[in-house]
Amino acid sequence: MKKFMDWMTEKFAPKMNKLAKNPWISSIQEAILAAMPLILIGSFVTMLNIIGDYVSWFPDLSLISSFSFGLLALCLAYQIPFILMEKKKNRKTAKQAGMAGIALFLLLIYPLASDIAGYAAEDGSFSGTEGLAIFMERMGTQGMLAAILGGLLVGCIMNLFAKHTFFKEDSAMPDFIIVWFDTLIPMLVIILVGWIFTFKLGISMFTIINDIFAPFIAVGQSFWGFVLFNFLAFAFLYSFGISTWVLYPVMAAIVFPAIGANAAAASGAHLFIHTSETTNMFLIGGGGTTLALNILMLTAKSKRLKVVGRSCIVPSLFNINEPVVFGAPIAFNPVLMIPMWIMGLLGPIITYLTMSSGLVPIPKNVFNFWYLPSPITGYMVTQSIAGTILVLVIFAVSCLVYYPFLKVYDRQEYANEQKKLKEDEANKAARA
């Protein structure tokens, strides 16, 4: 165990944290974070629409979600190349990169004539601009993969051309004019790429991208994919101090399209279980389901653990558990890491089985207020009391899992405190 801990601490964790800071990865992370207000608006609309179930005159606010969460991919198409250029120290052309990202994204999701019934020529080829339309659903979660890959491509091209300029350093031309001319060629190249694939070659890059990643998405939506991914992201890696943001770009590609598909699904259609809404149900107190541990720490004999428990309880109630993970600590602590790993497996397993069996409804609406107390989240994401009951069951299980490990750790800490107390008293007596 010691060799494994040393390897994780000295080799694996630093490499993973370095990966998370890679500009190509972190630009995706930051772009999604920048779009979080749109996601929260969609969540707020979901909460308000519950009123409509009980008040007949209350308006349907679903369209607000369509023009907030429903534009997620469009926002990412701008944000990813924009942020990437800033990270590459090419801030002067960051805005132009963002605009080029939008242009390429719209070309990638632009439907071919054959995609729209009644608009195709007899041979199925593109026959002009008449009747062309953009599918609204592709602007949201369906287009996320196209937005991410397109955004990275735009960032790559713009970054390459940023190394060259038509003007000398001592040029008298204003900076904004220099930027105009220096970005003309790369932006033209980007738009030409999209135009050639979509309109000249008749290739639907949107379909190709989604088809390529379909097997990966299918694995992520399977029982083992759901359990393994959540275990790695919210328990195993986290217990070594590795931020869950390392896997966030991968997670976003799985969970956001899934909840979008669930929201659009007709009654009785297949629903995807692996969504962020589902995950939030078993992250009671945060990754590793640590609220139970925090509450149990309030009864500890160790003064240190009791103080940590008291100082961390309020954040834990709102699913913020960095204070307890690094304050108890759980991270790099073999005694408390084990129950965190156990709950990292049991939480997803219990949730998946209860939803797949129909005991608990699968979330169908966007609701990413992850910082609400978990019993409330359980009801809001499922719109059923069964969701709250599931949260309480998982919480009870987590209490049983954490209790024996905390007792062992508490005895160790209490013994160390007593030993230190006796040493301090002996030192005082010696000085006297």
Short mmCIF file of C-alpha atoms in Angstrom, two decimals:
data_model
loop_
_atom_site.label_atom_id
_atom_site.label_comp_id
_atom_site.label_asym_id
_atom_site.label_seq_id
_atom_site.Cartn_x
_atom_site.Cartn_y
_atom_site.Cartn_z
CA MET A 1 0.00 0.00 0.00
CA LYS A 2 2.85 2.37 0.87
CA LYS A 3 4.53 1.87 -2.53
CA PHE A 4 1.21 2.51 -4.29
CA MET A 5 0.60 5.68 -2.24
CA ASP A 6 4.13 6.93 -2.96
CA TRP A 7 3.71 6.28 -6.70
CA MET A 8 0.35 8.09 -6.78
CA THR A 9 1.72 11.02 -4.79
CA GLU A 10 5.06 11.45 -6.54
CA LYS A 11 4.34 10.30 -10.11
CA PHE A 12 0.67 10.05 -11.04
CA ALA A 13 -0.92 13.02 -9.24
CA PRO A 14 1.59 15.63 -10.53
CA LYS A 15 1.15 14.42 -14.11
CA MET A 16 -2.65 14.54 -13.88
CA ASN A 17 -2.58 18.04 -12.39
CA LYS A 18 -0.20 19.11 -15.15
CA LEU A 19 -2.63 17.68 -17.72
CA ALA A 20 -5.47 19.70 -16.19
CA LYS A 21 -3.43 22.88 -16.70
CA ASN A 22 -2.68 22.10 -20.36
CA PRO A 23 -4.08 25.05 -22.38
CA TRP A 24 -5.92 22.78 -24.82
CA ILE A 25 -7.70 20.97 -21.96
CA SER A 26 -8.18 23.94 -19.65
CA SER A 27 -9.68 26.04 -22.46
CA ILE A 28 -12.54 23.53 -22.71
CA GLN A 29 -12.96 23.53 -18.93
CA GLU A 30 -13.03 27.31 -18.70
CA ALA A 31 -15.37 27.64 -21.69
CA ILE A 32 -17.91 25.37 -20.01
CA LEU A 33 -17.53 27.31 -16.75
CA ALA A 34 -18.10 30.57 -18.64
CA ALA A 35 -21.34 29.12 -20.01
CA MET A 36 -22.51 28.02 -16.55
CA PRO A 37 -24.98 30.94 -16.18
CA LEU A 38 -26.87 29.61 -19.22
CA ILE A 39 -27.01 26.15 -17.62
CA LEU A 40 -28.23 27.63 -14.33
CA ILE A 41 -30.94 29.61 -16.14
CA GLY A 42 -32.17 26.34 -17.62
CA SER A 43 -32.15 24.84 -14.12
CA PHE A 44 -34.08 27.80 -12.71
CA VAL A 45 -36.70 27.47 -15.45
CA THR A 46 -37.10 23.78 -14.58
CA MET A 47 -37.75 24.75 -10.97
CA LEU A 48 -40.32 27.40 -11.95
CA ASN A 49 -42.11 25.06 -14.36
CA ILE A 50 -42.97 22.81 -11.42
CA ILE A 51 -45.38 25.57 -10.36
CA GLY A 52 -47.25 24.97 -13.62
CA ASP A 53 -48.05 21.43 -12.45
CA TYR A 54 -50.16 22.91 -9.66
CA VAL A 55 -51.22 26.32 -11.04
CA SER A 56 -53.09 26.12 -14.35
CA TRP A 57 -52.58 29.77 -15.36
CA PHE A 58 -48.79 29.71 -14.87
CA PRO A 59 -47.04 30.12 -18.27
CA ASP A 60 -44.82 27.45 -19.83
CA LEU A 61 -41.26 28.79 -19.60
CA SER A 62 -39.60 26.01 -21.60
CA LEU A 63 -38.60 28.35 -24.45
CA ILE A 64 -36.42 30.32 -22.02
CA SER A 65 -34.41 27.15 -21.52
CA SER A 66 -34.18 26.73 -25.32
CA PHE A 67 -32.53 30.15 -25.62
CA SER A 68 -30.17 29.66 -22.66
CA PHE A 69 -29.12 26.03 -22.09
CA GLY A 70 -30.26 25.41 -25.67
CA LEU A 71 -27.45 27.66 -26.98
CA LEU A 72 -24.68 25.96 -25.00
CA ALA A 73 -22.75 24.66 -28.04
CA LEU A 74 -22.91 28.03 -29.80
CA CYS A 75 -21.36 29.69 -26.75
CA LEU A 76 -18.63 27.05 -26.53
CA ALA A 77 -17.83 27.57 -30.21
CA TYR A 78 -16.89 31.18 -29.38
CA GLN A 79 -15.39 30.68 -25.93
CA ILE A 80 -12.98 27.80 -26.65
CA PRO A 81 -10.86 29.50 -29.37
CA PHE A 82 -11.13 32.84 -27.54
CA ILE A 83 -9.78 31.39 -24.27
CA LEU A 84 -7.19 29.27 -26.09
CA MET A 85 -5.74 32.31 -27.86
CA GLU A 86 -5.50 34.15 -24.54
CA LYS A 87 -3.67 31.21 -22.97
CA LYS A 88 -1.30 31.15 -25.95
CA LYS A 89 -0.50 34.85 -25.34
CA ASN A 90 -2.25 35.95 -28.55
CA ARG A 91 -4.87 38.16 -26.92
CA LYS A 92 -4.98 40.66 -29.78
CA THR A 93 -6.64 38.11 -32.07
CA ALA A 94 -8.72 36.30 -29.41
CA LYS A 95 -12.00 37.98 -30.39
CA GLN A 96 -11.47 37.20 -34.06
CA ALA A 97 -10.76 33.58 -33.14
CA GLY A 98 -14.06 33.45 -31.25
CA MET A 99 -15.95 34.83 -34.24
CA ALA A 100 -14.25 32.34 -36.56
CA GLY A 101 -15.26 29.61 -34.11
CA ILE A 102 -18.92 30.58 -34.46
CA ALA A 103 -18.66 30.68 -38.26
CA LEU A 104 -17.07 27.22 -38.46
CA PHE A 105 -19.52 25.77 -35.94
CA LEU A 106 -22.53 27.00 -37.93
CA LEU A 107 -21.03 25.49 -41.07
CA LEU A 108 -20.42 22.16 -39.31
CA ILE A 109 -24.01 21.90 -38.06
CA TYR A 110 -25.57 23.38 -41.21
CA PRO A 111 -27.99 20.77 -42.58
CA LEU A 112 -27.43 19.49 -46.08
CA ALA A 113 -30.33 19.65 -48.50
CA SER A 114 -30.76 15.90 -48.05
CA ASP A 115 -31.25 16.46 -44.31
CA ILE A 116 -34.41 18.47 -44.90
CA ALA A 117 -37.36 16.68 -46.45
CA GLY A 118 -38.67 18.49 -49.51
CA TYR A 119 -35.61 20.68 -50.04
CA ALA A 120 -33.28 18.19 -51.71
CA ALA A 121 -32.70 18.10 -55.42
CA GLU A 122 -33.70 14.92 -57.25
CA ASP A 123 -30.15 13.58 -57.02
CA GLY A 124 -29.96 14.47 -53.33
CA SER A 125 -27.33 17.16 -53.86
CA PHE A 126 -27.30 20.69 -52.51
CA SER A 127 -29.22 23.03 -54.79
CA GLY A 128 -28.65 26.57 -53.57
CA THR A 129 -29.60 28.54 -50.47
CA GLU A 130 -33.37 28.39 -50.81
CA GLY A 131 -35.01 26.58 -47.92
CA LEU A 132 -31.86 26.11 -45.84
CA ALA A 133 -32.29 26.15 -42.07
CA ILE A 134 -30.26 25.46 -38.94
CA PHE A 135 -31.63 22.88 -36.55
CA MET A 136 -32.09 24.61 -33.20
CA GLU A 137 -31.30 21.46 -31.22
CA ARG A 138 -27.82 21.37 -32.80
CA MET A 139 -27.06 24.73 -31.19
CA GLY A 140 -27.40 23.10 -27.78
CA THR A 141 -26.14 19.86 -26.29
CA GLN A 142 -26.35 17.92 -29.58
CA GLY A 143 -23.71 20.18 -31.08
CA MET A 144 -21.29 20.13 -28.14
CA LEU A 145 -18.78 17.77 -29.75
CA ALA A 146 -18.79 19.78 -32.99
CA ALA A 147 -18.31 22.99 -30.98
CA ILE A 148 -15.42 21.56 -28.96
CA LEU A 149 -13.54 20.02 -31.89
CA GLY A 150 -14.28 22.98 -34.16
CA GLY A 151 -13.16 25.40 -31.46
CA LEU A 152 -9.87 23.57 -30.96
CA LEU A 153 -9.26 23.51 -34.73
CA VAL A 154 -9.90 27.24 -34.97
CA GLY A 155 -7.56 27.87 -32.05
CA CYS A 156 -4.87 25.77 -33.72
CA ILE A 157 -5.12 27.60 -37.07
CA MET A 158 -5.33 31.07 -35.52
CA ASN A 159 -2.39 30.32 -33.25
CA LEU A 160 -0.24 29.19 -36.19
CA PHE A 161 -0.99 32.33 -38.21
CA ALA A 162 -0.48 34.56 -35.15
CA LYS A 163 3.26 33.92 -35.48
CA HIS A 164 3.28 35.83 -38.78
CA THR A 165 2.32 39.41 -39.60
CA PHE A 166 2.16 41.61 -42.68
CA PHE A 167 3.58 44.56 -40.76
CA LYS A 168 6.89 45.40 -39.13
CA GLU A 169 7.13 46.02 -35.39
CA ASP A 170 7.71 49.76 -35.92
CA SER A 171 4.73 50.10 -38.27
CA ALA A 172 2.74 53.32 -37.92
CA MET A 173 -0.52 51.49 -38.58
CA PRO A 174 -2.98 51.35 -35.65
CA ASP A 175 -3.09 48.01 -33.83
CA PHE A 176 -6.71 47.31 -34.73
CA ILE A 177 -5.95 47.63 -38.45
CA ILE A 178 -2.95 45.31 -38.09
CA VAL A 179 -5.23 42.76 -36.41
CA TRP A 180 -7.76 43.10 -39.26
CA PHE A 181 -5.25 42.18 -41.94
CA ASP A 182 -3.36 39.59 -39.91
CA THR A 183 -6.57 37.64 -39.23
CA LEU A 184 -8.02 37.82 -42.74
CA ILE A 185 -6.17 34.77 -44.09
CA PRO A 186 -6.63 32.43 -41.09
CA MET A 187 -10.33 33.30 -40.81
CA LEU A 188 -10.76 32.74 -44.56
CA VAL A 189 -8.98 29.36 -44.29
CA ILE A 190 -11.26 28.32 -41.42
CA ILE A 191 -14.46 29.29 -43.23
CA LEU A 192 -13.25 27.68 -46.47
CA VAL A 193 -12.67 24.39 -44.63
CA GLY A 194 -16.25 24.36 -43.39
CA TRP A 195 -17.65 25.48 -46.74
CA ILE A 196 -15.77 22.81 -48.72
CA PHE A 197 -16.81 19.94 -46.45
CA THR A 198 -20.44 21.01 -46.12
CA PHE A 199 -21.36 22.47 -49.50
CA LYS A 200 -18.82 21.16 -52.00
CA LEU A 201 -18.18 17.64 -50.74
CA GLY A 202 -21.64 17.26 -49.22
CA ILE A 203 -20.20 15.82 -46.01
CA SER A 204 -22.14 16.31 -42.78
CA MET A 205 -19.30 16.79 -40.30
CA PHE A 206 -21.87 17.07 -37.50
CA THR A 207 -23.05 13.53 -38.23
CA ILE A 208 -19.53 12.16 -38.67
CA ILE A 209 -18.28 13.66 -35.39
CA ASN A 210 -21.25 12.31 -33.44
CA ASP A 211 -20.93 8.88 -35.09
CA ILE A 212 -17.22 8.68 -34.20
CA PHE A 213 -17.90 9.42 -30.55
CA ALA A 214 -21.11 7.34 -30.35
CA PRO A 215 -19.33 4.19 -29.04
CA PHE A 216 -17.60 6.24 -26.34
CA ILE A 217 -20.91 7.85 -25.34
CA ALA A 218 -22.56 4.42 -25.28
CA VAL A 219 -19.87 3.11 -22.91
CA GLY A 220 -20.32 6.17 -20.70
CA GLN A 221 -24.06 5.50 -20.54
CA SER A 222 -23.66 1.81 -19.66
CA PHE A 223 -23.83 0.53 -16.08
CA TRP A 224 -20.08 -0.10 -15.85
CA GLY A 225 -19.23 3.16 -17.60
CA PHE A 226 -21.46 5.11 -15.23
CA VAL A 227 -19.99 3.45 -12.13
CA LEU A 228 -16.35 3.56 -13.27
CA PHE A 229 -16.41 7.15 -14.48
CA ASN A 230 -18.03 8.51 -11.31
CA PHE A 231 -15.74 6.41 -9.12
CA LEU A 232 -12.64 7.76 -10.85
CA ALA A 233 -13.75 11.38 -11.01
CA PHE A 234 -15.43 11.86 -7.64
CA ALA A 235 -13.69 9.36 -5.37
CA PHE A 236 -10.44 7.75 -6.52
CA LEU A 237 -8.65 10.70 -8.17
CA TYR A 238 -10.15 13.15 -5.68
CA SER A 239 -8.72 11.14 -2.76
CA PHE A 240 -5.25 11.87 -4.16
CA GLY A 241 -5.92 15.58 -4.39
CA ILE A 242 -6.47 15.45 -8.16
CA SER A 243 -9.20 17.85 -9.23
CA THR A 244 -12.29 16.34 -10.84
CA TRP A 245 -11.89 19.06 -13.49
CA VAL A 246 -9.28 16.83 -15.13
CA LEU A 247 -12.12 14.68 -16.47
CA TYR A 248 -14.68 17.46 -16.88
CA PRO A 249 -14.36 17.85 -20.68
CA VAL A 250 -14.99 14.10 -21.03
CA MET A 251 -17.86 14.21 -18.55
CA ALA A 252 -19.49 17.18 -20.28
CA ALA A 253 -19.48 15.32 -23.62
CA ILE A 254 -21.46 12.51 -21.95
CA VAL A 255 -23.84 14.20 -19.52
CA PHE A 256 -24.97 17.38 -21.29
CA PRO A 257 -26.14 15.71 -24.53
CA ALA A 258 -27.84 13.05 -22.39
CA ILE A 259 -29.98 15.47 -20.38
CA GLY A 260 -30.74 17.38 -23.59
CA ALA A 261 -31.95 14.16 -25.23
CA ASN A 262 -34.00 13.27 -22.14
CA ALA A 263 -35.70 16.66 -22.16
CA ALA A 264 -36.61 16.28 -25.84
CA ALA A 265 -37.66 12.62 -25.58
CA ALA A 266 -41.27 11.69 -26.18
CA SER A 267 -43.25 9.87 -23.51
CA GLY A 268 -42.10 6.27 -23.18
CA ALA A 269 -38.85 6.86 -25.10
CA HIS A 270 -35.50 5.55 -23.87
CA LEU A 271 -33.88 7.87 -21.32
CA PHE A 272 -30.20 8.21 -20.44
CA ILE A 273 -29.27 7.69 -16.80
CA HIS A 274 -25.77 9.18 -16.89
CA THR A 275 -26.44 12.91 -16.50
CA SER A 276 -25.00 15.48 -14.11
CA GLU A 277 -28.44 15.66 -12.49
CA THR A 278 -28.25 11.95 -11.65
CA THR A 279 -24.69 12.23 -10.36
CA ASN A 280 -25.60 15.13 -8.07
CA MET A 281 -28.08 12.89 -6.27
CA PHE A 282 -25.44 10.63 -4.72
CA LEU A 283 -22.73 13.27 -4.19
CA ILE A 284 -24.24 14.02 -0.77
CA GLY A 285 -21.92 16.55 0.81
CA GLY A 286 -19.65 16.46 -2.25
CA GLY A 287 -17.47 13.89 -4.01
CA GLY A 288 -17.23 10.64 -2.08
CA THR A 289 -20.56 11.29 -0.30
CA THR A 290 -18.74 12.87 2.65
CA LEU A 291 -21.63 14.54 4.53
CA ALA A 292 -22.01 11.42 6.68
CA LEU A 293 -18.33 11.55 7.62
CA ASN A 294 -18.60 15.24 8.47
CA ILE A 295 -21.60 14.66 10.75
CA LEU A 296 -19.92 11.68 12.45
CA MET A 297 -16.84 13.84 13.10
CA LEU A 298 -18.98 16.04 15.35
CA THR A 299 -19.08 13.15 17.85
CA ALA A 300 -15.34 12.37 17.68
CA LYS A 301 -13.20 12.13 20.82
CA SER A 302 -10.34 13.85 19.03
CA LYS A 303 -10.52 17.61 19.55
CA ARG A 304 -8.97 18.26 16.15
CA LEU A 305 -11.49 16.10 14.29
CA LYS A 306 -14.37 17.67 16.22
CA VAL A 307 -13.17 21.18 15.36
CA VAL A 308 -12.74 20.24 11.68
CA GLY A 309 -16.23 18.71 11.70
CA ARG A 310 -17.79 21.86 13.16
CA SER A 311 -15.98 24.20 10.77
CA CYS A 312 -16.84 22.11 7.70
CA ILE A 313 -20.46 21.17 8.39
CA VAL A 314 -22.11 24.21 6.77
CA PRO A 315 -20.19 23.92 3.46
CA SER A 316 -20.86 20.16 3.48
CA LEU A 317 -24.61 20.71 3.72
CA PHE A 318 -24.30 22.59 0.43
CA ASN A 319 -22.09 19.90 -1.15
CA ILE A 320 -18.80 21.79 -0.82
CA ASN A 321 -16.36 19.33 0.70
CA GLU A 322 -12.84 20.58 -0.06
CA PRO A 323 -12.50 21.70 3.60
CA VAL A 324 -13.23 18.21 4.95
CA VAL A 325 -11.32 16.36 2.19
CA PHE A 326 -8.13 18.32 2.90
CA GLY A 327 -8.86 19.21 6.53
CA ALA A 328 -9.70 15.82 8.06
CA PRO A 329 -7.88 14.88 5.83
CA ILE A 330 -9.32 12.25 3.51
CA ALA A 331 -6.79 12.97 0.75
CA PHE A 332 -3.65 10.83 1.09
CA ASN A 333 -5.07 9.27 4.27
CA PRO A 334 -5.30 5.46 3.80
CA VAL A 335 -7.83 5.07 6.64
CA LEU A 336 -10.41 7.50 5.21
CA MET A 337 -9.62 6.98 1.53
CA ILE A 338 -10.99 3.43 1.65
CA PRO A 339 -14.57 4.38 2.70
CA MET A 340 -14.49 7.20 0.14
CA TRP A 341 -13.66 4.63 -2.55
CA ILE A 342 -16.40 2.30 -1.28
CA MET A 343 -19.00 5.09 -1.49
CA GLY A 344 -17.56 6.08 -4.87
CA LEU A 345 -18.76 2.65 -6.04
CA LEU A 346 -21.92 2.14 -3.95
CA GLY A 347 -23.43 5.56 -4.72
CA PRO A 348 -23.46 5.11 -8.52
CA ILE A 349 -24.43 1.41 -8.25
CA ILE A 350 -27.47 2.06 -6.04
CA THR A 351 -28.54 5.05 -8.15
CA TYR A 352 -28.22 3.26 -11.49
CA LEU A 353 -30.04 0.12 -10.34
CA THR A 354 -32.96 2.01 -8.80
CA MET A 355 -33.39 4.16 -11.91
CA SER A 356 -32.95 1.37 -14.45
CA SER A 357 -35.53 -0.72 -12.57
CA GLY A 358 -38.05 2.12 -12.57
CA LEU A 359 -38.12 2.60 -8.79
CA VAL A 360 -36.85 6.17 -9.20
CA PRO A 361 -37.63 8.37 -12.25
CA ILE A 362 -34.71 9.22 -14.55
CA PRO A 363 -34.05 13.00 -14.68
CA LYS A 364 -35.61 14.63 -17.73
CA ASN A 365 -34.97 18.32 -17.10
CA VAL A 366 -31.89 20.48 -16.65
CA PHE A 367 -31.26 21.11 -12.96
CA ASN A 368 -27.67 21.93 -12.05
CA PHE A 369 -28.12 23.63 -8.69
CA TRP A 370 -25.68 21.10 -7.25
CA TYR A 371 -25.14 23.26 -4.16
CA LEU A 372 -28.70 22.72 -2.88
CA PRO A 373 -29.02 20.23 0.01
CA SER A 374 -29.19 16.77 -1.54
CA PRO A 375 -32.74 15.78 -0.41
CA ILE A 376 -34.06 18.87 -2.22
CA THR A 377 -31.95 18.05 -5.29
CA GLY A 378 -33.30 14.49 -5.25
CA TYR A 379 -36.86 15.75 -5.53
CA MET A 380 -36.15 18.53 -8.04
CA VAL A 381 -34.24 16.40 -10.57
CA THR A 382 -36.73 13.52 -10.52
CA GLN A 383 -39.82 15.58 -9.64
CA SER A 384 -40.76 12.69 -7.39
CA ILE A 385 -40.53 11.95 -3.66
CA ALA A 386 -38.77 8.75 -4.73
CA GLY A 387 -35.72 10.88 -5.55
CA THR A 388 -35.58 12.22 -1.99
CA ILE A 389 -36.00 8.72 -0.56
CA LEU A 390 -33.10 7.50 -2.73
CA VAL A 391 -30.88 10.30 -1.39
CA LEU A 392 -31.78 9.38 2.21
CA VAL A 393 -31.06 5.69 1.56
CA ILE A 394 -27.62 6.50 0.09
CA PHE A 395 -26.93 8.80 3.04
CA ALA A 396 -27.81 6.00 5.49
CA VAL A 397 -25.50 3.62 3.62
CA SER A 398 -22.69 6.19 3.72
CA CYS A 399 -23.09 6.52 7.51
CA LEU A 400 -22.66 2.74 7.87
CA VAL A 401 -19.62 2.76 5.58
CA TYR A 402 -17.78 5.70 7.14
CA TYR A 403 -18.53 4.90 10.82
CA PRO A 404 -16.04 2.04 11.47
CA PHE A 405 -13.22 3.77 9.57
CA LEU A 406 -13.77 7.05 11.40
CA LYS A 407 -13.74 5.22 14.76
CA VAL A 408 -10.33 3.75 13.92
CA TYR A 409 -8.98 7.12 12.77
CA ASP A 410 -10.54 8.90 15.76
CA ARG A 411 -8.81 6.51 18.19
CA GLN A 412 -5.49 7.13 16.45
CA GLU A 413 -5.89 10.90 16.56
CA TYR A 414 -7.14 10.87 20.17
CA ALA A 415 -4.17 8.73 21.24
CA ASN A 416 -1.76 11.11 19.49
CA GLU A 417 -3.40 14.10 21.19
CA GLN A 418 -3.16 12.44 24.61
CA LYS A 419 0.47 11.54 23.99
CA LYS A 420 1.27 15.12 22.95
CA LEU A 421 -0.61 16.45 25.99
CA LYS A 422 1.46 14.28 28.34
CA GLU A 423 4.67 15.36 26.61
CA ASP A 424 3.70 19.03 26.98
CA GLU A 425 2.91 18.51 30.67
CA ALA A 426 6.24 16.74 31.17
CA ASN A 427 8.09 19.59 29.46
CA LYS A 428 6.32 22.15 31.65
CA ALA A 429 7.19 20.16 34.78
CA ALA A 430 10.83 19.92 33.68
CA ARG A 431 11.03 23.69 33.11
CA ALA A 432 9.46 24.32 36.52
#
